[in-house]
Amino acid sequence: DAGITQSPRHKVTETGTPVTLRCHQTENHRYMYWYRQDPGHGLRLIHYSYGVKDTDKGEVSDGYSVSRSKTEDFLLTLESATSSQTSVYFCAISESGQRPYEQYFGPGTRLTVT
Amino acid sequence: DAKTTQPPSMDCAEGRAANLPCNHSTISGNEYVYWYRQIHSQGPQYIIHGLKNNETNEMASLIITEDRKSSTLILPHATLRDTAVYYCIVREYTLGQNFVFGPGTRLSVLP
């Protein structure tokens, strides 16, 4: 398995509080992604990063921000959490090179906003 | 704007081959077919990918029709641990492009 860890693995927070989720990789892959998974929606891309300090929006980026100050870390921040952001969040990585860029996923963070 | 169509669920007897179909009739020439699976509450796991030719690795085989409008993922000897949701995804060979996961096929391997 790719060396991807996510922290925390579970979090319960109150509406209106800020929350930061961390993704850490030991594979030195260039690209990192944040997805959310909700029943009936499959996985949806929130943001992704194509290098240190280089990020872009995905399909469902409203209410989320990201930062990548080091190759190995990609942070997802909910500035003011809402109940609609209750979800399971997955981080993924992909490498540059000759292989067609399959993504490898972390174990997920289950976030509950009350 | 789903690019793929999969049956919502399938059953397979343990030890038998599991054949999971996927329809991607609008696939373009530079798009690959990827398969992932997700075991309950875990992150998605990459299985295999292909462009035109059939592919095989230690986990599975991928059979792509000549017109590339459909494909089949084959797990040759399914085990109980293969029970999962299987996703067929079509995307370009472009670094940074996200994977769009649809609802997939829920495979249940039965003892």
PDB file of C-alpha atoms in Angstrom:
ATOM      1  CA  ASP A   1       0.000   0.000   0.000  1.00  0.00           C
ATOM      2  CA  ALA A   2       1.087   3.548  -0.753  1.00  0.00           C
ATOM      3  CA  GLY A   3       2.375   5.430   2.290  1.00  0.00           C
ATOM      4  CA  ILE A   4      -0.566   7.722   2.926  1.00  0.00           C
ATOM      5  CA  THR A   5      -1.873   8.660   6.336  1.00  0.00           C
ATOM      6  CA  GLN A   6      -4.740  10.908   7.282  1.00  0.00           C
ATOM      7  CA  SER A   7      -5.348  12.625  10.593  1.00  0.00           C
ATOM      8  CA  PRO A   8      -7.512  12.665  12.477  1.00  0.00           C
ATOM      9  CA  ARG A   9      -9.311   9.483  11.472  1.00  0.00           C
ATOM     10  CA  HIS A  10     -12.484  10.548  13.227  1.00  0.00           C
ATOM     11  CA  LYS A  11     -13.668  13.964  14.344  1.00  0.00           C
ATOM     12  CA  VAL A  12     -16.845  15.409  15.751  1.00  0.00           C
ATOM     13  CA  THR A  13     -17.136  19.181  15.718  1.00  0.00           C
ATOM     14  CA  GLU A  14     -19.784  21.848  16.121  1.00  0.00           C
ATOM     15  CA  THR A  15     -21.285  24.012  13.422  1.00  0.00           C
ATOM     16  CA  GLY A  16     -19.285  27.179  12.874  1.00  0.00           C
ATOM     17  CA  THR A  17     -15.948  25.891  14.143  1.00  0.00           C
ATOM     18  CA  PRO A  18     -12.870  25.656  11.930  1.00  0.00           C
ATOM     19  CA  VAL A  19     -11.539  22.208  11.106  1.00  0.00           C
ATOM     20  CA  THR A  20      -8.295  21.136   9.465  1.00  0.00           C
ATOM     21  CA  LEU A  21      -7.684  17.682   8.081  1.00  0.00           C
ATOM     22  CA  ARG A  22      -4.190  16.514   7.270  1.00  0.00           C
ATOM     23  CA  CYS A  23      -2.912  14.189   4.583  1.00  0.00           C
ATOM     24  CA  HIS A  24       0.667  12.991   4.792  1.00  0.00           C
ATOM     25  CA  GLN A  25       2.505  10.930   2.179  1.00  0.00           C
ATOM     26  CA  THR A  26       5.880   9.257   2.189  1.00  0.00           C
ATOM     27  CA  GLU A  27       5.939   8.500  -1.560  1.00  0.00           C
ATOM     28  CA  ASN A  28       7.210  11.894  -2.770  1.00  0.00           C
ATOM     29  CA  HIS A  29       4.344  12.010  -5.298  1.00  0.00           C
ATOM     30  CA  ARG A  30       3.716  15.296  -7.019  1.00  0.00           C
ATOM     31  CA  TYR A  31      -0.074  15.301  -7.038  1.00  0.00           C
ATOM     32  CA  MET A  32      -2.376  15.188  -4.046  1.00  0.00           C
ATOM     33  CA  TYR A  33      -6.170  15.256  -3.931  1.00  0.00           C
ATOM     34  CA  TRP A  34      -8.985  15.691  -1.450  1.00  0.00           C
ATOM     35  CA  TYR A  35     -12.301  13.911  -2.062  1.00  0.00           C
ATOM     36  CA  ARG A  36     -15.464  13.611  -0.048  1.00  0.00           C
ATOM     37  CA  GLN A  37     -17.733  10.612  -0.143  1.00  0.00           C
ATOM     38  CA  ASP A  38     -21.432  10.749   0.644  1.00  0.00           C
ATOM     39  CA  PRO A  39     -24.169   8.158   0.174  1.00  0.00           C
ATOM     40  CA  GLY A  40     -25.629   8.383  -3.318  1.00  0.00           C
ATOM     41  CA  HIS A  41     -22.861  10.620  -4.628  1.00  0.00           C
ATOM     42  CA  GLY A  42     -19.820   8.414  -4.933  1.00  0.00           C
ATOM     43  CA  LEU A  43     -16.553  10.303  -4.505  1.00  0.00           C
ATOM     44  CA  ARG A  44     -16.386  13.981  -5.402  1.00  0.00           C
ATOM     45  CA  LEU A  45     -13.206  16.000  -5.836  1.00  0.00           C
ATOM     46  CA  ILE A  46     -12.833  19.010  -3.545  1.00  0.00           C
ATOM     47  CA  HIS A  47      -9.369  20.359  -4.354  1.00  0.00           C
ATOM     48  CA  TYR A  48      -6.133  19.059  -5.710  1.00  0.00           C
ATOM     49  CA  SER A  49      -2.492  20.083  -5.722  1.00  0.00           C
ATOM     50  CA  TYR A  50       0.032  19.691  -8.529  1.00  0.00           C
ATOM     51  CA  GLY A  51       3.034  20.819  -6.519  1.00  0.00           C
ATOM     52  CA  VAL A  52       4.115  22.785  -3.477  1.00  0.00           C
ATOM     53  CA  LYS A  53       1.955  25.910  -3.223  1.00  0.00           C
ATOM     54  CA  ASP A  54       0.122  24.921  -6.445  1.00  0.00           C
ATOM     55  CA  THR A  55      -3.522  24.034  -5.948  1.00  0.00           C
ATOM     56  CA  ASP A  56      -6.744  24.073  -7.925  1.00  0.00           C
ATOM     57  CA  LYS A  57     -10.455  23.639  -7.316  1.00  0.00           C
ATOM     58  CA  GLY A  58     -12.426  20.517  -7.896  1.00  0.00           C
ATOM     59  CA  GLU A  59     -16.099  19.797  -8.321  1.00  0.00           C
ATOM     60  CA  VAL A  60     -17.252  20.729  -4.796  1.00  0.00           C
ATOM     61  CA  SER A  61     -14.769  23.301  -3.503  1.00  0.00           C
ATOM     62  CA  ASP A  62     -17.166  25.803  -1.904  1.00  0.00           C
ATOM     63  CA  GLY A  63     -16.588  26.070   1.843  1.00  0.00           C
ATOM     64  CA  TYR A  64     -13.155  24.441   1.660  1.00  0.00           C
ATOM     65  CA  SER A  65      -9.616  25.707   1.345  1.00  0.00           C
ATOM     66  CA  VAL A  66      -6.335  23.838   1.000  1.00  0.00           C
ATOM     67  CA  SER A  67      -2.657  24.430   1.491  1.00  0.00           C
ATOM     68  CA  ARG A  68       0.493  22.605   0.521  1.00  0.00           C
ATOM     69  CA  SER A  69       3.694  24.011   1.951  1.00  0.00           C
ATOM     70  CA  LYS A  70       5.636  20.741   1.704  1.00  0.00           C
ATOM     71  CA  THR A  71       5.554  17.916  -0.819  1.00  0.00           C
ATOM     72  CA  GLU A  72       4.451  15.427   1.795  1.00  0.00           C
ATOM     73  CA  ASP A  73       1.584  17.352   3.401  1.00  0.00           C
ATOM     74  CA  PHE A  74      -1.753  18.515   2.000  1.00  0.00           C
ATOM     75  CA  LEU A  75      -4.140  20.239   4.384  1.00  0.00           C
ATOM     76  CA  LEU A  76      -7.880  20.638   3.941  1.00  0.00           C
ATOM     77  CA  THR A  77      -9.555  23.382   5.979  1.00  0.00           C
ATOM     78  CA  LEU A  78     -13.210  23.957   6.633  1.00  0.00           C
ATOM     79  CA  GLU A  79     -13.200  27.598   7.703  1.00  0.00           C
ATOM     80  CA  SER A  80     -16.614  27.383   9.366  1.00  0.00           C
ATOM     81  CA  ALA A  81     -17.966  23.856   9.412  1.00  0.00           C
ATOM     82  CA  THR A  82     -21.587  23.211   8.454  1.00  0.00           C
ATOM     83  CA  SER A  83     -23.733  20.112   8.847  1.00  0.00           C
ATOM     84  CA  SER A  84     -23.646  19.604   5.068  1.00  0.00           C
ATOM     85  CA  GLN A  85     -19.922  18.978   5.392  1.00  0.00           C
ATOM     86  CA  THR A  86     -20.503  15.861   7.456  1.00  0.00           C
ATOM     87  CA  SER A  87     -18.847  13.262   5.280  1.00  0.00           C
ATOM     88  CA  VAL A  88     -15.963  10.860   4.858  1.00  0.00           C
ATOM     89  CA  TYR A  89     -12.917  12.623   3.434  1.00  0.00           C
ATOM     90  CA  PHE A  90     -10.293  10.799   1.415  1.00  0.00           C
ATOM     91  CA  CYS A  91      -6.887  11.987   0.382  1.00  0.00           C
ATOM     92  CA  ALA A  92      -5.238  10.563  -2.728  1.00  0.00           C
ATOM     93  CA  ILE A  93      -1.853  10.841  -4.405  1.00  0.00           C
ATOM     94  CA  SER A  94      -0.508  10.222  -7.870  1.00  0.00           C
ATOM     95  CA  GLU A  95       2.964  10.267  -9.299  1.00  0.00           C
ATOM     96  CA  SER A  96       4.499  11.822 -12.325  1.00  0.00           C
ATOM     97  CA  GLY A  97       6.377   9.642 -14.760  1.00  0.00           C
ATOM     98  CA  GLN A  98       5.550   6.992 -17.298  1.00  0.00           C
ATOM     99  CA  ARG A  99       2.668   5.215 -15.660  1.00  0.00           C
ATOM    100  CA  PRO A 100      -0.831   6.545 -16.448  1.00  0.00           C
ATOM    101  CA  TYR A 101      -1.336   8.241 -13.142  1.00  0.00           C
ATOM    102  CA  GLU A 102      -3.529   5.943 -11.158  1.00  0.00           C
ATOM    103  CA  GLN A 103      -4.383   7.446  -7.800  1.00  0.00           C
ATOM    104  CA  TYR A 104      -3.740   5.834  -4.445  1.00  0.00           C
ATOM    105  CA  PHE A 105      -6.061   6.614  -1.593  1.00  0.00           C
ATOM    106  CA  GLY A 106      -5.614   7.076   2.118  1.00  0.00           C
ATOM    107  CA  PRO A 107      -7.738   5.413   4.807  1.00  0.00           C
ATOM    108  CA  GLY A 108     -10.168   8.329   5.155  1.00  0.00           C
ATOM    109  CA  THR A 109     -11.333  10.749   7.844  1.00  0.00           C
ATOM    110  CA  ARG A 110     -14.891  10.537   9.120  1.00  0.00           C
ATOM    111  CA  LEU A 111     -16.074  14.051  10.010  1.00  0.00           C
ATOM    112  CA  THR A 112     -19.328  14.749  11.818  1.00  0.00           C
ATOM    113  CA  VAL A 113     -20.548  18.320  12.176  1.00  0.00           C
ATOM    114  CA  THR A 114     -23.263  18.686  14.811  1.00  0.00           C
TER     115      THR A 114
ATOM    116  CA  ASP B   1     -22.683  13.309 -16.931  1.00  0.00           C
ATOM    117  CA  ALA B   2     -21.719   9.743 -16.110  1.00  0.00           C
ATOM    118  CA  LYS B   3     -19.359   8.231 -18.632  1.00  0.00           C
ATOM    119  CA  THR B   4     -19.894   4.669 -17.471  1.00  0.00           C
ATOM    120  CA  THR B   5     -22.804   2.396 -16.670  1.00  0.00           C
ATOM    121  CA  GLN B   6     -22.504  -0.532 -14.269  1.00  0.00           C
ATOM    122  CA  PRO B   7     -25.057  -2.864 -12.711  1.00  0.00           C
ATOM    123  CA  PRO B   8     -25.788  -1.775  -9.145  1.00  0.00           C
ATOM    124  CA  SER B   9     -25.129  -5.185  -7.618  1.00  0.00           C
ATOM    125  CA  MET B  10     -23.915  -8.700  -8.378  1.00  0.00           C
ATOM    126  CA  ASP B  11     -23.403 -11.940  -6.499  1.00  0.00           C
ATOM    127  CA  CYS B  12     -20.643 -14.465  -7.027  1.00  0.00           C
ATOM    128  CA  ALA B  13     -19.904 -17.817  -5.403  1.00  0.00           C
ATOM    129  CA  GLU B  14     -16.631 -18.098  -3.550  1.00  0.00           C
ATOM    130  CA  GLY B  15     -13.934 -19.677  -5.705  1.00  0.00           C
ATOM    131  CA  ARG B  16     -15.697 -18.875  -8.945  1.00  0.00           C
ATOM    132  CA  ALA B  17     -14.771 -16.148 -11.394  1.00  0.00           C
ATOM    133  CA  ALA B  18     -16.474 -12.794 -10.901  1.00  0.00           C
ATOM    134  CA  ASN B  19     -17.178 -10.952 -14.142  1.00  0.00           C
ATOM    135  CA  LEU B  20     -18.085  -7.305 -13.675  1.00  0.00           C
ATOM    136  CA  PRO B  21     -19.333  -5.475 -16.777  1.00  0.00           C
ATOM    137  CA  CYS B  22     -19.016  -1.803 -17.596  1.00  0.00           C
ATOM    138  CA  ASN B  23     -20.511   0.133 -20.478  1.00  0.00           C
ATOM    139  CA  HIS B  24     -18.649   3.196 -21.739  1.00  0.00           C
ATOM    140  CA  SER B  25     -20.155   3.743 -25.164  1.00  0.00           C
ATOM    141  CA  THR B  26     -19.014   7.381 -25.428  1.00  0.00           C
ATOM    142  CA  ILE B  27     -15.353   6.715 -24.640  1.00  0.00           C
ATOM    143  CA  SER B  28     -12.924   8.767 -26.716  1.00  0.00           C
ATOM    144  CA  GLY B  29      -9.673   7.593 -28.227  1.00  0.00           C
ATOM    145  CA  ASN B  30      -7.402   9.050 -25.555  1.00  0.00           C
ATOM    146  CA  GLU B  31      -9.394   7.842 -22.566  1.00  0.00           C
ATOM    147  CA  TYR B  32      -8.307   4.921 -20.420  1.00  0.00           C
ATOM    148  CA  VAL B  33     -10.526   2.521 -18.512  1.00  0.00           C
ATOM    149  CA  TYR B  34      -9.647   2.235 -14.816  1.00  0.00           C
ATOM    150  CA  TRP B  35     -11.069  -0.079 -12.186  1.00  0.00           C
ATOM    151  CA  TYR B  36     -11.027   0.591  -8.474  1.00  0.00           C
ATOM    152  CA  ARG B  37     -12.738  -1.104  -5.587  1.00  0.00           C
ATOM    153  CA  GLN B  38     -13.740   0.009  -2.133  1.00  0.00           C
ATOM    154  CA  ILE B  39     -14.088  -2.365   0.733  1.00  0.00           C
ATOM    155  CA  HIS B  40     -16.439  -1.136   3.404  1.00  0.00           C
ATOM    156  CA  SER B  41     -15.191   2.027   5.146  1.00  0.00           C
ATOM    157  CA  GLN B  42     -11.746   1.827   3.528  1.00  0.00           C
ATOM    158  CA  GLY B  43     -10.199   4.053   0.889  1.00  0.00           C
ATOM    159  CA  PRO B  44     -10.620   3.074  -2.778  1.00  0.00           C
ATOM    160  CA  GLN B  45      -8.034   0.591  -4.023  1.00  0.00           C
ATOM    161  CA  TYR B  46      -6.587   0.670  -7.518  1.00  0.00           C
ATOM    162  CA  ILE B  47      -7.068  -2.614  -9.417  1.00  0.00           C
ATOM    163  CA  ILE B  48      -6.139  -2.263 -13.061  1.00  0.00           C
ATOM    164  CA  HIS B  49      -6.339  -0.005 -16.096  1.00  0.00           C
ATOM    165  CA  GLY B  50      -6.240  -0.376 -19.880  1.00  0.00           C
ATOM    166  CA  LEU B  51      -6.531   1.483 -23.159  1.00  0.00           C
ATOM    167  CA  LYS B  52      -7.161  -0.990 -25.981  1.00  0.00           C
ATOM    168  CA  ASN B  53      -5.556  -4.297 -25.159  1.00  0.00           C
ATOM    169  CA  ASN B  54      -6.602  -6.753 -22.534  1.00  0.00           C
ATOM    170  CA  GLU B  55      -4.597  -6.463 -19.341  1.00  0.00           C
ATOM    171  CA  THR B  56      -3.802  -8.797 -16.488  1.00  0.00           C
ATOM    172  CA  ASN B  57      -2.093  -8.280 -13.164  1.00  0.00           C
ATOM    173  CA  GLU B  58      -1.926 -10.128  -9.873  1.00  0.00           C
ATOM    174  CA  MET B  59      -5.378  -8.957  -8.870  1.00  0.00           C
ATOM    175  CA  ALA B  60      -7.522  -9.170 -11.980  1.00  0.00           C
ATOM    176  CA  SER B  61      -7.917  -9.211 -15.750  1.00  0.00           C
ATOM    177  CA  LEU B  62      -9.447  -6.471 -17.840  1.00  0.00           C
ATOM    178  CA  ILE B  63     -11.123  -7.355 -21.115  1.00  0.00           C
ATOM    179  CA  ILE B  64     -11.906  -4.408 -23.409  1.00  0.00           C
ATOM    180  CA  THR B  65     -14.060  -4.936 -26.483  1.00  0.00           C
ATOM    181  CA  GLU B  66     -12.581  -4.134 -29.865  1.00  0.00           C
ATOM    182  CA  ASP B  67     -14.787  -1.059 -30.278  1.00  0.00           C
ATOM    183  CA  ARG B  68     -13.842  -0.025 -26.703  1.00  0.00           C
ATOM    184  CA  LYS B  69     -17.469   0.646 -25.821  1.00  0.00           C
ATOM    185  CA  SER B  70     -17.517  -1.826 -22.984  1.00  0.00           C
ATOM    186  CA  SER B  71     -15.213  -3.780 -20.729  1.00  0.00           C
ATOM    187  CA  THR B  72     -15.262  -6.558 -18.173  1.00  0.00           C
ATOM    188  CA  LEU B  73     -13.254  -6.876 -14.996  1.00  0.00           C
ATOM    189  CA  ILE B  74     -12.543 -10.487 -14.116  1.00  0.00           C
ATOM    190  CA  LEU B  75     -11.572 -11.690 -10.659  1.00  0.00           C
ATOM    191  CA  PRO B  76     -10.509 -15.240 -11.503  1.00  0.00           C
ATOM    192  CA  HIS B  77     -11.127 -16.907  -8.133  1.00  0.00           C
ATOM    193  CA  ALA B  78     -13.261 -14.665  -5.974  1.00  0.00           C
ATOM    194  CA  THR B  79     -12.837 -14.844  -2.205  1.00  0.00           C
ATOM    195  CA  LEU B  80     -14.946 -13.413   0.586  1.00  0.00           C
ATOM    196  CA  ARG B  81     -12.401 -10.589   0.889  1.00  0.00           C
ATOM    197  CA  ASP B  82     -13.302  -9.467  -2.636  1.00  0.00           C
ATOM    198  CA  THR B  83     -16.714  -8.327  -1.428  1.00  0.00           C
ATOM    199  CA  ALA B  84     -16.646  -4.598  -2.219  1.00  0.00           C
ATOM    200  CA  VAL B  85     -18.006  -1.864  -4.437  1.00  0.00           C
ATOM    201  CA  TYR B  86     -16.247  -1.894  -7.807  1.00  0.00           C
ATOM    202  CA  TYR B  87     -15.912   1.293  -9.816  1.00  0.00           C
ATOM    203  CA  CYS B  88     -15.295   1.519 -13.543  1.00  0.00           C
ATOM    204  CA  ILE B  89     -13.885   4.908 -14.506  1.00  0.00           C
ATOM    205  CA  VAL B  90     -13.054   6.440 -17.859  1.00  0.00           C
ATOM    206  CA  ARG B  91     -10.583   9.295 -17.992  1.00  0.00           C
ATOM    207  CA  GLU B  92      -7.831  10.792 -20.080  1.00  0.00           C
ATOM    208  CA  TYR B  93      -4.193   9.992 -19.495  1.00  0.00           C
ATOM    209  CA  THR B  94      -3.601  13.418 -17.986  1.00  0.00           C
ATOM    210  CA  LEU B  95      -1.732  14.052 -14.794  1.00  0.00           C
ATOM    211  CA  GLY B  96      -3.836  15.963 -12.325  1.00  0.00           C
ATOM    212  CA  GLN B  97      -7.221  15.112 -13.717  1.00  0.00           C
ATOM    213  CA  ASN B  98      -9.503  13.802 -11.038  1.00  0.00           C
ATOM    214  CA  PHE B  99     -11.186  10.443 -11.046  1.00  0.00           C
ATOM    215  CA  VAL B 100     -14.965  10.685 -11.217  1.00  0.00           C
ATOM    216  CA  PHE B 101     -16.428   7.855  -9.194  1.00  0.00           C
ATOM    217  CA  GLY B 102     -20.013   6.840  -9.938  1.00  0.00           C
ATOM    218  CA  PRO B 103     -22.144   4.516  -7.824  1.00  0.00           C
ATOM    219  CA  GLY B 104     -20.263   1.383  -8.979  1.00  0.00           C
ATOM    220  CA  THR B 105     -21.259  -2.278  -8.636  1.00  0.00           C
ATOM    221  CA  ARG B 106     -21.632  -3.833  -5.220  1.00  0.00           C
ATOM    222  CA  LEU B 107     -20.153  -7.331  -5.510  1.00  0.00           C
ATOM    223  CA  SER B 108     -21.099  -9.830  -2.856  1.00  0.00           C
ATOM    224  CA  VAL B 109     -19.018 -13.001  -2.754  1.00  0.00           C
ATOM    225  CA  LEU B 110     -21.070 -15.721  -1.150  1.00  0.00           C
ATOM    226  CA  PRO B 111     -19.688 -18.763   0.715  1.00  0.00           C
TER     227      PRO B 111
END
